[in-house]
Coordinates of C-alpha atoms in Angstrom, one line a residue:
M14 CA 16.6 12.8 -25.6
P15 CA 14.5 12.1 -28.8
E16 CA 11.3 14.1 -29.2
T17 CA 7.9 12.3 -29.2
S18 CA 4.4 13.5 -30.1
R19 CA 2.8 10.7 -28.1
L20 CA 0.9 11.4 -24.9
Y21 CA 0.5 8.6 -22.3
A22 CA -2.3 8.4 -19.8
L23 CA -1.9 5.8 -17.0
T24 CA -4.6 5.3 -14.4
S25 CA -4.8 2.7 -11.6
T26 CA -7.6 1.2 -9.6
Y27 CA -7.5 -0.5 -6.2
T28 CA -8.5 -4.2 -6.5
N29 CA -7.9 -5.2 -2.9
P30 CA -11.4 -5.4 -1.2
W31 CA -9.9 -4.0 2.0
W32 CA -8.6 -0.9 0.3
P33 CA -10.7 2.2 -0.4
A34 CA -13.0 2.0 -3.4
E35 CA -11.6 5.0 -5.2
P36 CA -9.2 5.6 -8.1
G37 CA -5.5 5.1 -7.4
P38 CA -2.6 7.3 -8.6
S39 CA -2.4 8.4 -12.2
L40 CA 0.1 9.9 -14.6
L41 CA -0.1 12.0 -17.8
I42 CA 3.2 12.4 -19.5
N43 CA 4.8 12.6 -23.0
D44 CA 7.8 10.4 -22.2
P45 CA 7.6 6.6 -22.7
V46 CA 10.4 5.8 -20.2
M47 CA 8.6 7.6 -17.3
A48 CA 5.4 5.9 -18.4
A49 CA 6.9 2.4 -18.4
R50 CA 8.6 2.9 -15.1
W51 CA 5.4 4.2 -13.6
Y52 CA 3.6 1.1 -14.9
L53 CA 6.2 -1.2 -13.4
D54 CA 6.0 0.5 -10.0
N55 CA 2.2 0.6 -9.7
E56 CA 1.0 -2.6 -11.4
Q57 CA 1.2 -4.8 -8.2
E58 CA -0.3 -8.3 -8.3
E59 CA -3.8 -8.1 -6.7
N60 CA -3.5 -4.6 -5.3
L61 CA -3.5 -2.2 -8.3
A62 CA -4.7 -2.6 -11.8
V63 CA -3.2 -0.2 -14.3
A64 CA -4.9 0.9 -17.5
T65 CA -2.7 2.5 -20.2
R66 CA -3.8 4.7 -23.1
I67 CA -2.1 6.7 -25.8
S68 CA -2.9 9.7 -27.8
T69 CA -1.1 11.0 -30.9
D70 CA -3.3 14.2 -31.3
H71 CA -2.5 15.9 -27.9
G72 CA -5.3 14.2 -26.0
A73 CA -8.2 14.8 -28.4
T74 CA -8.7 11.1 -29.0
W75 CA -7.4 8.1 -27.0
Q76 CA -6.6 4.5 -27.8
V77 CA -6.0 1.6 -25.4
L78 CA -2.3 0.9 -25.2
P79 CA -1.4 -2.7 -24.2
P80 CA 1.6 -2.9 -21.8
R81 CA 3.7 -4.8 -24.5
E82 CA 3.3 -1.8 -26.9
L83 CA 4.3 0.6 -24.1
W84 CA 7.4 -1.5 -23.5
A85 CA 8.2 -1.5 -27.2
H86 CA 7.8 2.3 -27.4
T87 CA 10.2 2.6 -24.4
L88 CA 12.9 0.4 -26.0
Q89 CA 12.6 2.3 -29.3
H90 CA 13.0 5.6 -27.4
L91 CA 16.1 4.4 -25.6
D92 CA 17.6 2.9 -28.8
A93 CA 17.2 6.3 -30.5
A94 CA 18.6 8.1 -27.5
S95 CA 21.7 5.9 -27.4
Q96 CA 22.5 7.1 -30.9
S97 CA 22.9 10.7 -29.6
P98 CA 26.0 12.4 -31.0
D99 CA 26.9 13.9 -27.6
E100 CA 28.4 11.7 -24.8
P101 CA 26.1 13.0 -22.0
G102 CA 23.1 11.9 -24.0
Q103 CA 24.5 8.4 -24.5
R104 CA 25.3 8.2 -20.7
A105 CA 21.8 9.3 -19.9
A106 CA 20.3 6.7 -22.2
A107 CA 22.5 3.9 -20.7
A108 CA 21.5 5.0 -17.2
L109 CA 17.8 5.0 -18.0
R110 CA 18.0 1.6 -19.6
E111 CA 19.8 0.2 -16.6
Q112 CA 17.3 1.6 -14.2
L113 CA 14.4 0.4 -16.3
E114 CA 15.8 -3.2 -16.3
A115 CA 16.2 -3.0 -12.5
D116 CA 12.5 -1.8 -12.2
A117 CA 11.4 -4.7 -14.5
A118 CA 13.3 -7.2 -12.4
E119 CA 11.6 -5.9 -9.2
W120 CA 8.2 -6.0 -10.9
I121 CA 8.6 -9.6 -12.2
D122 CA 10.1 -10.7 -8.8
R123 CA 6.7 -10.0 -7.3
R124 CA 5.3 -12.8 -9.5
I125 CA 8.3 -15.2 -9.1
R126 CA 8.1 -14.9 -5.3
F127 CA 4.3 -14.4 -5.3
V128 CA 2.5 -14.3 -1.9
A129 CA -1.3 -14.5 -2.0
P130 CA -3.1 -11.6 -0.4
D131 CA -4.8 -13.8 2.2
D132 CA -1.5 -15.7 3.1
P133 CA -1.2 -15.8 6.9
S134 CA 2.6 -15.3 6.6
P135 CA 3.1 -12.6 3.9
Y136 CA 6.8 -13.0 3.6
R137 CA 8.5 -13.7 0.3
P138 CA 10.9 -16.7 0.4
D139 CA 14.6 -16.0 -0.1
T140 CA 14.8 -18.8 -2.7
P141 CA 11.8 -19.1 -5.0
P142 CA 10.6 -22.4 -6.3
L143 CA 10.9 -23.4 -9.9
S144 CA 7.2 -22.9 -10.4
G145 CA 7.7 -19.3 -9.4
W146 CA 10.2 -18.8 -12.3
Q147 CA 7.7 -20.3 -14.6
C148 CA 5.0 -17.9 -13.4
G149 CA 7.3 -15.0 -13.9
G150 CA 8.1 -16.0 -17.4
T151 CA 4.4 -16.5 -18.3
V152 CA 3.5 -13.1 -16.8
W153 CA 6.4 -11.4 -18.6
A154 CA 5.4 -12.8 -22.0
L155 CA 1.7 -12.0 -21.4
A156 CA 2.2 -8.4 -20.4
L157 CA 5.3 -7.3 -22.3
G158 CA 5.2 -9.6 -25.3
T159 CA 8.8 -10.7 -25.3
L160 CA 11.1 -13.2 -23.7
P161 CA 12.6 -12.0 -20.4
P162 CA 15.9 -10.1 -21.3
D163 CA 19.2 -11.5 -20.0
R164 CA 19.9 -8.4 -17.9
V165 CA 16.6 -8.7 -16.1
L166 CA 17.2 -12.3 -15.3
E167 CA 20.7 -11.5 -14.1
H168 CA 19.2 -8.9 -11.7
L169 CA 16.9 -11.6 -10.3
V170 CA 19.5 -14.3 -9.8
A171 CA 21.7 -11.8 -7.9
E172 CA 18.8 -11.1 -5.5
Y173 CA 18.1 -14.7 -4.4
A174 CA 19.9 -16.7 -1.8
D175 CA 20.8 -19.6 -4.2
P176 CA 22.1 -19.1 -7.7
Q177 CA 19.4 -21.3 -9.2
P178 CA 20.9 -21.8 -12.7
E179 CA 17.7 -23.6 -13.9
G180 CA 15.5 -20.7 -12.9
P181 CA 16.1 -18.4 -16.0
A182 CA 15.7 -21.4 -18.3
A183 CA 12.4 -22.2 -16.8
A184 CA 11.2 -18.6 -17.1
R185 CA 12.2 -18.5 -20.8
A186 CA 10.5 -21.8 -21.5
A187 CA 7.2 -20.6 -19.9
A188 CA 7.4 -17.3 -21.7
R189 CA 8.0 -19.0 -25.0
K190 CA 5.0 -21.3 -24.5
T191 CA 2.8 -18.2 -23.7
L192 CA 4.1 -16.4 -26.8
D193 CA 3.3 -19.4 -28.9
A194 CA -0.3 -19.5 -27.6
L195 CA -0.7 -15.8 -28.3
A196 CA 0.7 -16.2 -31.8
T197 CA -1.8 -19.0 -32.4
A198 CA -4.6 -16.7 -31.3
R199 CA -3.4 -14.0 -33.7
S200 CA -3.6 -16.4 -36.6
P201 CA -6.2 -19.0 -35.6
A202 CA -7.1 -20.0 -39.1
D203 CA -3.5 -21.4 -39.6
A204 CA -3.8 -23.8 -36.6
D205 CA -5.6 -27.1 -36.3
V206 CA -8.4 -27.7 -33.8
P207 CA -6.2 -29.5 -31.2
E208 CA -3.6 -26.7 -31.3
L209 CA -6.4 -24.2 -30.8
L210 CA -7.7 -26.1 -27.8
Q211 CA -4.3 -26.4 -26.2
A212 CA -3.6 -22.7 -26.7
Y213 CA -6.9 -21.8 -25.2
Q214 CA -6.3 -24.0 -22.2
H215 CA -2.9 -22.5 -21.6
L216 CA -4.3 -18.9 -21.6
D217 CA -7.2 -19.9 -19.5
L218 CA -5.2 -21.7 -16.8
L219 CA -2.6 -18.9 -16.1
P220 CA -0.9 -19.0 -12.7
F221 CA -2.6 -17.3 -9.8
G222 CA 0.2 -14.8 -9.5
A223 CA -0.8 -13.2 -12.8
G224 CA -3.5 -11.3 -10.9
Q225 CA -5.5 -8.8 -12.9
L226 CA -3.2 -9.5 -15.9
H227 CA -5.5 -12.4 -16.7
G228 CA -7.5 -9.8 -18.6
L229 CA -4.8 -9.4 -21.1
A230 CA -5.4 -13.0 -22.3
L231 CA -9.2 -12.5 -22.9
P232 CA -8.9 -11.1 -26.4
A233 CA -6.7 -14.0 -27.4
Q234 CA -9.2 -16.5 -25.9
D235 CA -12.1 -14.8 -27.7
S236 CA -10.2 -15.1 -31.0
I237 CA -9.7 -18.8 -30.5
L238 CA -13.3 -19.3 -29.5
D239 CA -14.5 -17.4 -32.7
Q240 CA -12.4 -19.7 -34.8
L241 CA -13.5 -22.9 -33.0
A242 CA -17.1 -21.8 -33.4
T243 CA -16.9 -22.1 -37.2
R244 CA -14.7 -25.3 -37.1
L245 CA -16.7 -27.5 -34.8
P246 CA -19.9 -29.1 -36.2
E247 CA -21.8 -28.7 -33.0
T248 CA -21.7 -24.9 -33.2
A249 CA -20.8 -24.0 -36.8
D250 CA -24.5 -23.8 -38.0
V251 CA -25.6 -22.1 -34.8
I252 CA -23.0 -19.3 -35.1
A253 CA -23.7 -18.8 -38.8
S254 CA -27.4 -18.4 -38.2
H255 CA -27.0 -16.0 -35.2
P256 CA -24.3 -13.5 -36.0
D257 CA -25.3 -11.1 -33.2
P258 CA -22.8 -11.6 -30.3
E259 CA -25.5 -10.5 -27.8
H260 CA -28.1 -13.0 -29.0
P261 CA -29.0 -15.6 -26.3
V262 CA -28.3 -18.5 -28.6
R263 CA -24.9 -17.0 -29.6
K264 CA -24.0 -16.6 -25.9
A265 CA -25.1 -20.1 -25.1
A266 CA -22.9 -21.4 -27.9
T267 CA -19.9 -19.4 -26.7
T268 CA -20.4 -20.8 -23.1
Y269 CA -20.4 -24.3 -24.5
L270 CA -17.2 -23.6 -26.5
H271 CA -15.6 -22.1 -23.4
R272 CA -16.3 -25.2 -21.3
L273 CA -15.1 -27.5 -24.1
A274 CA -11.9 -25.6 -24.7
R275 CA -11.0 -25.5 -21.1
L276 CA -10.4 -29.3 -21.2
G277 CA -7.9 -28.7 -24.0
R278 CA -8.5 -31.9 -25.9
I279 CA -10.8 -33.5 -28.5
P280 CA -13.0 -35.5 -28.8
H281 CA -14.8 -33.9 -26.0
P282 CA -15.5 -36.2 -23.1
D283 CA -18.8 -36.6 -21.3
N284 CA -17.9 -34.0 -18.8
R285 CA -20.7 -32.8 -16.5
S286 CA -19.9 -29.1 -17.1
V287 CA -19.7 -29.6 -20.9
R288 CA -22.9 -31.7 -20.9
E289 CA -24.7 -28.9 -18.9
A290 CA -23.6 -26.3 -21.4
R291 CA -24.6 -28.4 -24.3
N292 CA -28.1 -28.8 -22.9
N293 CA -28.4 -25.1 -22.3
L294 CA -27.4 -24.5 -25.9
A295 CA -30.1 -26.9 -27.1
N296 CA -32.7 -25.2 -24.9
A297 CA -31.7 -21.7 -26.2
I298 CA -32.0 -22.9 -29.8
T299 CA -35.5 -24.3 -29.1
E300 CA -36.7 -21.2 -27.4
S301 CA -35.4 -19.0 -30.2
A302 CA -37.1 -21.1 -32.8
T303 CA -40.5 -20.9 -30.9
G304 CA -40.1 -17.1 -30.6
A305 CA -39.9 -17.1 -26.8
M306 CA -36.9 -14.8 -26.9
T307 CA -37.5 -11.2 -27.9
A308 CA -35.0 -8.5 -28.6
A309 CA -34.4 -5.9 -25.8
P310 CA -36.3 -2.6 -26.3
A311 CA -34.2 0.3 -27.6
G312 CA -33.0 2.7 -25.0
P313 CA -34.4 6.2 -24.7
H314 CA -33.2 9.1 -26.8
P315 CA -30.4 11.2 -25.3
A316 CA -31.8 13.9 -23.0
L317 CA -29.1 16.4 -24.3
P318 CA -28.2 15.7 -27.9
G319 CA -24.6 16.4 -28.5
H320 CA -23.8 16.7 -24.9
P321 CA -20.2 15.5 -24.1
R322 CA -19.8 12.5 -21.8
L323 CA -18.5 12.7 -18.2
M324 CA -14.7 12.6 -18.3
T325 CA -12.0 11.4 -15.9
D326 CA -9.5 13.8 -14.5
L327 CA -6.8 12.9 -17.0
D328 CA -9.1 13.0 -20.0
A329 CA -10.4 16.4 -18.8
A330 CA -6.9 17.8 -18.4
A331 CA -5.8 16.7 -21.8
A332 CA -9.1 17.9 -23.4
W333 CA -8.6 21.4 -21.8
R334 CA -5.2 21.7 -23.4
A335 CA -6.8 21.0 -26.8
R336 CA -9.2 24.0 -26.1
S337 CA -6.7 26.4 -24.5
P338 CA -3.4 26.9 -26.4
A339 CA -2.0 28.7 -23.3
A340 CA -2.7 25.6 -21.2
R341 CA -1.2 23.3 -23.8
R342 CA 2.0 25.4 -23.8
D343 CA 2.3 25.3 -20.0
A344 CA 1.7 21.5 -20.0
E345 CA 4.4 20.8 -22.5
M346 CA 6.8 23.0 -20.6
Y347 CA 6.0 21.3 -17.3
M348 CA 6.2 17.8 -18.8
D349 CA 9.6 18.6 -20.4
D350 CA 10.9 19.9 -17.1
L351 CA 9.8 16.7 -15.3
V352 CA 11.4 14.5 -17.9
R353 CA 14.7 16.3 -17.7
A354 CA 14.6 16.2 -13.9
H355 CA 13.8 12.5 -14.0
T356 CA 16.7 11.8 -16.3
R357 CA 19.0 13.9 -14.1
M358 CA 18.0 11.9 -11.1
V359 CA 18.6 8.5 -12.8
V360 CA 22.0 9.7 -14.0
A361 CA 22.9 10.9 -10.5
H362 CA 21.8 7.6 -9.0
A363 CA 23.9 5.7 -11.5
A364 CA 27.0 7.8 -10.7
A365 CA 26.5 7.3 -7.0
A366 CA 26.1 3.6 -7.4
A367 CA 29.3 3.4 -9.4
Q368 CA 31.1 5.1 -6.5
G369 CA 29.6 2.7 -4.0
V370 CA 27.6 5.4 -2.2
G371 CA 24.1 4.0 -2.9
W372 CA 21.1 4.5 -0.6
L373 CA 20.8 4.1 3.2
N374 CA 17.5 3.6 4.9
G375 CA 15.6 4.7 1.8
Q376 CA 17.5 8.0 1.6
P377 CA 20.3 8.9 -0.9
R378 CA 23.7 9.4 0.8
D379 CA 25.2 11.3 -2.2
P380 CA 24.3 15.1 -2.0
A381 CA 24.1 15.4 -5.8
E382 CA 21.7 12.4 -5.9
A383 CA 19.6 13.8 -3.1
A384 CA 19.3 17.2 -4.8
A385 CA 18.3 15.6 -8.1
A386 CA 15.7 13.5 -6.3
D387 CA 14.2 16.6 -4.6
L388 CA 14.1 18.5 -7.9
R389 CA 12.3 15.6 -9.6
D390 CA 9.8 15.4 -6.8
Y391 CA 9.2 19.2 -7.1
F392 CA 8.5 19.0 -10.8
E393 CA 6.3 16.0 -10.4
Q394 CA 4.1 17.8 -7.8
R395 CA 4.1 20.9 -10.1
L396 CA 2.8 18.8 -13.0
K397 CA 0.2 17.1 -10.8
D398 CA -1.1 20.5 -9.6
L399 CA -1.3 21.7 -13.2
N400 CA -3.3 18.6 -14.2
G401 CA -5.7 19.4 -11.4
R402 CA -6.2 23.0 -12.5
H403 CA -6.7 22.0 -16.2
C404 CA -9.1 19.2 -15.4
V405 CA -11.3 21.5 -13.2
L406 CA -11.4 24.1 -16.0
M407 CA -12.5 21.4 -18.5
H408 CA -15.2 20.2 -16.2
G409 CA -16.4 23.8 -15.9
S410 CA -16.3 24.2 -19.6
V411 CA -18.3 21.1 -20.2
L412 CA -20.8 22.2 -17.6
D413 CA -21.2 25.5 -19.4
E414 CA -21.9 23.6 -22.6
A415 CA -24.4 21.3 -20.9
E416 CA -26.3 24.2 -19.5
A417 CA -26.6 25.8 -22.9
A418 CA -27.6 22.4 -24.5
A419 CA -30.2 22.0 -21.8
V420 CA -31.9 25.3 -22.8
Q421 CA -32.1 24.2 -26.4
A422 CA -33.2 20.7 -25.4
K423 CA -36.1 22.1 -23.3
H424 CA -37.2 24.2 -26.3
Q425 CA -37.1 21.1 -28.5
A426 CA -39.1 19.2 -25.9
V427 CA -42.0 21.6 -26.2
V428 CA -42.0 21.2 -30.0
N429 CA -41.8 17.4 -29.7
A430 CA -44.6 17.4 -27.1
A431 CA -46.8 19.6 -29.3
Q432 CA -46.3 17.3 -32.3
A433 CA -47.0 14.2 -30.2
T434 CA -50.2 15.5 -28.7
L435 CA -51.6 17.5 -31.6
P436 CA -55.2 16.5 -32.1
L437 CA -56.2 15.2 -35.5
T438 CA -59.7 16.8 -35.2
P439 CA -60.8 20.1 -33.7
R440 CA -61.9 19.8 -30.0
T441 CA -65.4 20.9 -29.3
T442 CA -65.6 20.5 -25.5
T443 CA -63.6 21.9 -22.6
A444 CA -62.9 18.4 -21.2
E445 CA -61.2 17.4 -24.5
T446 CA -59.1 20.5 -24.5
E447 CA -58.0 20.0 -20.9
A448 CA -57.2 16.3 -21.7
D449 CA -55.0 17.4 -24.6
H450 CA -53.3 20.0 -22.3
E451 CA -52.7 17.4 -19.7
A452 CA -51.1 15.1 -22.3
F453 CA -49.0 17.9 -23.6
M454 CA -47.8 18.9 -20.1
A455 CA -47.0 15.2 -19.3
H456 CA -44.8 14.9 -22.4
V457 CA -43.0 18.2 -21.5
T458 CA -42.5 17.4 -17.9
T459 CA -41.1 13.9 -18.6
A460 CA -38.6 15.3 -21.1
E461 CA -37.5 18.1 -18.8
Q462 CA -37.1 15.8 -15.9
R463 CA -34.6 13.7 -17.9
I464 CA -32.8 16.9 -19.0
D465 CA -32.6 18.1 -15.4
E466 CA -31.2 14.7 -14.3
V467 CA -28.5 14.8 -16.9
L468 CA -27.7 18.4 -16.0
A469 CA -27.7 17.6 -12.3
E470 CA -25.3 14.7 -12.9
Q471 CA -22.9 17.0 -14.8
R472 CA -23.1 19.7 -12.0
Q473 CA -22.3 17.1 -9.4
H474 CA -19.4 15.7 -11.4
A475 CA -17.9 19.2 -11.8
R476 CA -18.6 20.0 -8.1
N477 CA -16.8 16.8 -7.0
A478 CA -13.8 17.6 -9.2
L479 CA -13.7 21.1 -7.7
Q480 CA -13.8 19.7 -4.2
R481 CA -11.2 17.1 -5.0
H482 CA -8.6 19.5 -6.3
F483 CA -9.4 22.7 -4.5
P484 CA -11.0 21.8 -1.2
Q485 CA -12.3 24.7 0.8
T486 CA -11.0 27.2 -1.7
A487 CA -12.9 30.5 -2.1
M488 CA -13.9 31.5 -5.6
H489 CA -11.9 34.7 -5.7
E490 CA -8.8 32.7 -4.7
L491 CA -9.6 30.1 -7.4
R492 CA -9.8 32.9 -10.0
I493 CA -6.4 34.2 -9.0
R494 CA -4.9 30.7 -9.3
L495 CA -6.5 29.8 -12.6
V496 CA -6.4 33.2 -14.3
D497 CA -3.8 35.5 -12.9
R498 CA -1.1 32.9 -12.3
A499 CA -1.7 31.3 -15.7
G500 CA -0.9 34.6 -17.4
L501 CA -4.5 35.3 -18.4
G502 CA -5.3 38.2 -16.0
P503 CA -6.5 41.8 -16.8
D504 CA -2.9 42.9 -17.5
S505 CA -2.1 40.0 -19.9
Y506 CA -3.1 41.8 -23.1
Q507 CA -1.1 44.9 -22.2
Q508 CA 2.0 42.8 -21.3
T509 CA 1.7 40.8 -24.6
Y510 CA 1.3 44.0 -26.7
Q511 CA 4.4 45.4 -25.0
A512 CA 6.4 42.2 -25.7
I513 CA 5.4 42.3 -29.3
R514 CA 6.5 45.9 -29.6
D515 CA 9.8 45.3 -27.8
T516 CA 10.7 42.2 -29.9
S517 CA 9.7 44.1 -33.1
L518 CA 12.0 47.0 -32.3
A519 CA 14.9 44.6 -31.4
L520 CA 14.4 42.7 -34.6
Q521 CA 14.4 45.9 -36.7
D522 CA 17.6 47.1 -35.0
L523 CA 19.5 43.8 -35.5
S524 CA 18.3 43.5 -39.1
S525 CA 19.5 47.1 -39.9
R526 CA 22.9 46.5 -38.3
L527 CA 23.3 43.2 -40.1
A528 CA 22.5 45.0 -43.4
G529 CA 25.2 47.6 -42.6
R530 CA 22.9 50.5 -42.0
A531 CA 22.7 52.7 -38.9
V532 CA 25.8 51.2 -37.3
E533 CA 27.0 53.3 -34.4
F534 CA 30.5 53.5 -33.0
G535 CA 31.3 50.9 -30.5
Q536 CA 28.6 48.4 -31.5
S537 CA 29.5 44.8 -31.9
P538 CA 28.9 43.1 -35.2
V539 CA 25.6 41.3 -35.7
T540 CA 25.3 37.7 -36.9
A541 CA 22.6 36.0 -38.9
E542 CA 22.0 33.7 -35.9
Q543 CA 21.2 36.7 -33.7
V544 CA 18.7 38.0 -36.2
A545 CA 17.1 34.6 -36.5
A546 CA 16.8 34.3 -32.7
A547 CA 15.2 37.8 -32.5
S548 CA 12.8 36.8 -35.2
A549 CA 11.8 33.7 -33.3
R550 CA 11.2 35.8 -30.1
H551 CA 9.0 38.2 -32.1
A552 CA 7.0 35.3 -33.6
A553 CA 6.6 33.7 -30.2
A554 CA 5.2 37.0 -28.8
K555 CA 2.7 37.2 -31.6
Q556 CA 1.7 33.6 -31.0
R557 CA 1.2 34.3 -27.3
L558 CA -1.3 37.0 -28.3
E559 CA -3.2 34.6 -30.5
D560 CA -3.2 32.0 -27.7
L561 CA -4.4 34.6 -25.2
M562 CA -7.3 35.7 -27.4
V563 CA -8.5 32.1 -27.4
S564 CA -7.6 30.9 -23.9
Q565 CA -8.8 33.8 -21.8
P566 CA -12.4 33.9 -22.8
R567 CA -12.7 30.1 -22.5
T568 CA -11.1 30.1 -19.1
L569 CA -13.5 32.8 -17.9
E570 CA -16.5 30.9 -19.2
A571 CA -15.4 27.8 -17.4
L572 CA -14.8 29.8 -14.2
N573 CA -18.3 31.4 -14.4
A574 CA -19.8 27.9 -14.7
L575 CA -17.9 26.7 -11.7
D576 CA -19.0 29.8 -9.8
R577 CA -22.6 28.9 -10.4
I578 CA -22.3 25.6 -8.7
T579 CA -20.2 26.6 -5.6
G580 CA -23.3 27.8 -3.7
L581 CA -25.9 25.9 -5.6
A582 CA -29.0 25.3 -3.4
P583 CA -31.6 22.6 -4.1
T584 CA -34.8 23.8 -5.7
G585 CA -38.2 22.3 -5.1
P586 CA -40.6 21.0 -7.8
E587 CA -42.6 23.6 -9.7
G588 CA -46.3 23.6 -10.0
R589 CA -48.1 23.1 -13.3
A590 CA -49.2 26.7 -13.6
A591 CA -45.6 27.9 -13.1
R592 CA -44.4 25.4 -15.7
A593 CA -47.1 26.5 -18.2
A594 CA -46.0 30.2 -17.7
Q595 CA -42.4 29.2 -18.3
I596 CA -43.3 27.4 -21.5
T597 CA -45.2 30.4 -22.7
A598 CA -42.2 32.6 -22.0
Q599 CA -40.0 30.2 -24.0
S600 CA -42.4 30.4 -26.9
R601 CA -42.3 34.2 -26.8
E602 CA -38.5 34.1 -26.7
R603 CA -38.4 31.9 -29.8
A604 CA -40.8 34.2 -31.6
L605 CA -38.6 37.2 -30.8
H606 CA -35.5 35.3 -31.9
T607 CA -37.2 34.4 -35.2
T608 CA -38.2 38.0 -35.8
A609 CA -34.6 39.1 -35.1
E610 CA -33.3 36.6 -37.7
S611 CA -35.7 37.8 -40.3
G612 CA -34.4 41.3 -40.0
T613 CA -30.8 40.4 -40.8
A614 CA -31.3 41.5 -44.4
N615 CA -30.9 45.1 -43.2
G616 CA -27.8 44.3 -41.1
P617 CA -26.4 41.7 -38.7
A618 CA -28.4 41.2 -35.5
R619 CA -26.6 42.1 -32.3
R620 CA -26.2 39.6 -29.5
V621 CA -27.5 41.1 -26.3
Q622 CA -25.5 40.0 -23.3
P623 CA -27.5 39.3 -20.1
S624 CA -27.3 42.1 -17.6
G625 CA -26.3 41.8 -14.0
Q626 CA -23.2 39.6 -14.6
V627 CA -19.8 40.8 -13.5
H628 CA -16.9 38.8 -14.8
D629 CA -13.5 39.1 -13.1
G630 CA -10.4 39.5 -15.2
Q631 CA -12.2 41.0 -18.3
V632 CA -10.2 42.3 -21.3
P633 CA -9.3 46.0 -20.9
Q634 CA -11.3 48.4 -23.0
S635 CA -8.2 49.6 -24.8
A636 CA -7.4 46.1 -26.1
P637 CA -9.4 44.4 -28.9
R638 CA -11.7 41.8 -27.6
P639 CA -11.5 38.2 -29.0
G640 CA -13.8 37.7 -31.9
M641 CA -13.9 41.5 -32.7
R642 CA -12.2 43.2 -35.6

């Protein structure tokens, strides 16, 4: 299959009020076919809303990926795979496309034979109405950005009790109307006002079966409203004089435009809803002119400057692979294994269907298909477990950074408080000195409370992730799973050095034999391909050492941070005297640090490690430590 540098993150949220208010299933994969199939399987009317994002830098940054772009990536991937020079690759691409079309037909069938969640008889009819076909075409165009393919419509017709020859035509007509409305929204300046109003009305009055996909039409509606705002005389001057989208006058004008556009015709009638919105706009303009509206005060400064935001599990897993080369290597191997197992399962399913074996009671009757399905499930669970391990390590690493940032922020809080409460004139009485001290301590206490709140939130976030992925797991067992089983244990350096030595000797031996030197009797001739393969193995061994020197220290730092929160007990508030003593100690520490820096002219200052800390899985004394030469 073609290679891709894209990484897809798909998350789902339960939207049914009777379901648990917690995140739904998720997927992190580098294959668009698996991502598209996962989307079609999990985006289910009113029950699950799926968000799709993409990264082209291995998860360092993410962008929102509309479903239509995911669908386009999938088709491009399959088109490239169908051009494979080997016949098995072509058969695999054809089987994947067939399975994707079947999944898409099942997905759109949930819209064509839509049943409302509160329907007393939640059974889908055997023969859908014509309006159902129209709903399906509208949803297909809105989500996937194309006309429904012929193969998908053929799958649908074969599933229904009656042939319904007019159904596919109705679906295509509805899809074409939706695509025209979206095209108008993409180039609103090229359309006239009635066309803009009609396009807005079509996107605003989507069928009820669209479910949470209504949200995909909002950017198009906003584009049309922005164009109407500058074209209609009632709002053109208002919008021009209030460019801020958050200004109350701008919001009132947008509401008025929304009410007007929902009617889809011009001139606007004396509709009660439109008249009410017009009056609210006039009142907002009057209040703004008299100065009754004031801007909202600016928010407080961040408690921890530079502190990273709280991340979701998928974001954390991808971010950890950007920090740990060993984790990234494992993730790529696990994802590739899953993609191959998924392709093998689809090919086995297609072969079984061609033989008329198929499925019975939800279980494959063909042994080869059953084995492929079991293998795919195994690799899927293995990748899920790896994502959990990586996300927990990233949360621990971020917590470690937050704790370090909190120390610096508290030092800076003392400096800021001193600058804010510094008296302009010398104090002559004890009362004035005490008042200054009270003001100084109030500034420091307020700043440190905000810092402690941010740090407590980060600790709780990491503790929740730890409990979610490793419930009731002892810390020593967690270290075994995250360090030793990841190839980062105490013996990892020795093993890596041995691998470098062995591959180097093998490379030297093959190179000498290829050059015609030191050839012993009975040895087989050496080819250039063998030497190239040995050179690649030697380079991979050296790369593993470089990865190890980066990955192991960062993994241990993250584990130590997680260790500090496993048995964290709540602490009570400190008294003013204790706080003043702590501030004095911080000032003394800064003074010592400044003195140490001033002495670097005679040589680099050594960093003293805190005593009393025992780290499991440290680097052996015989091996060079990371960062040391």
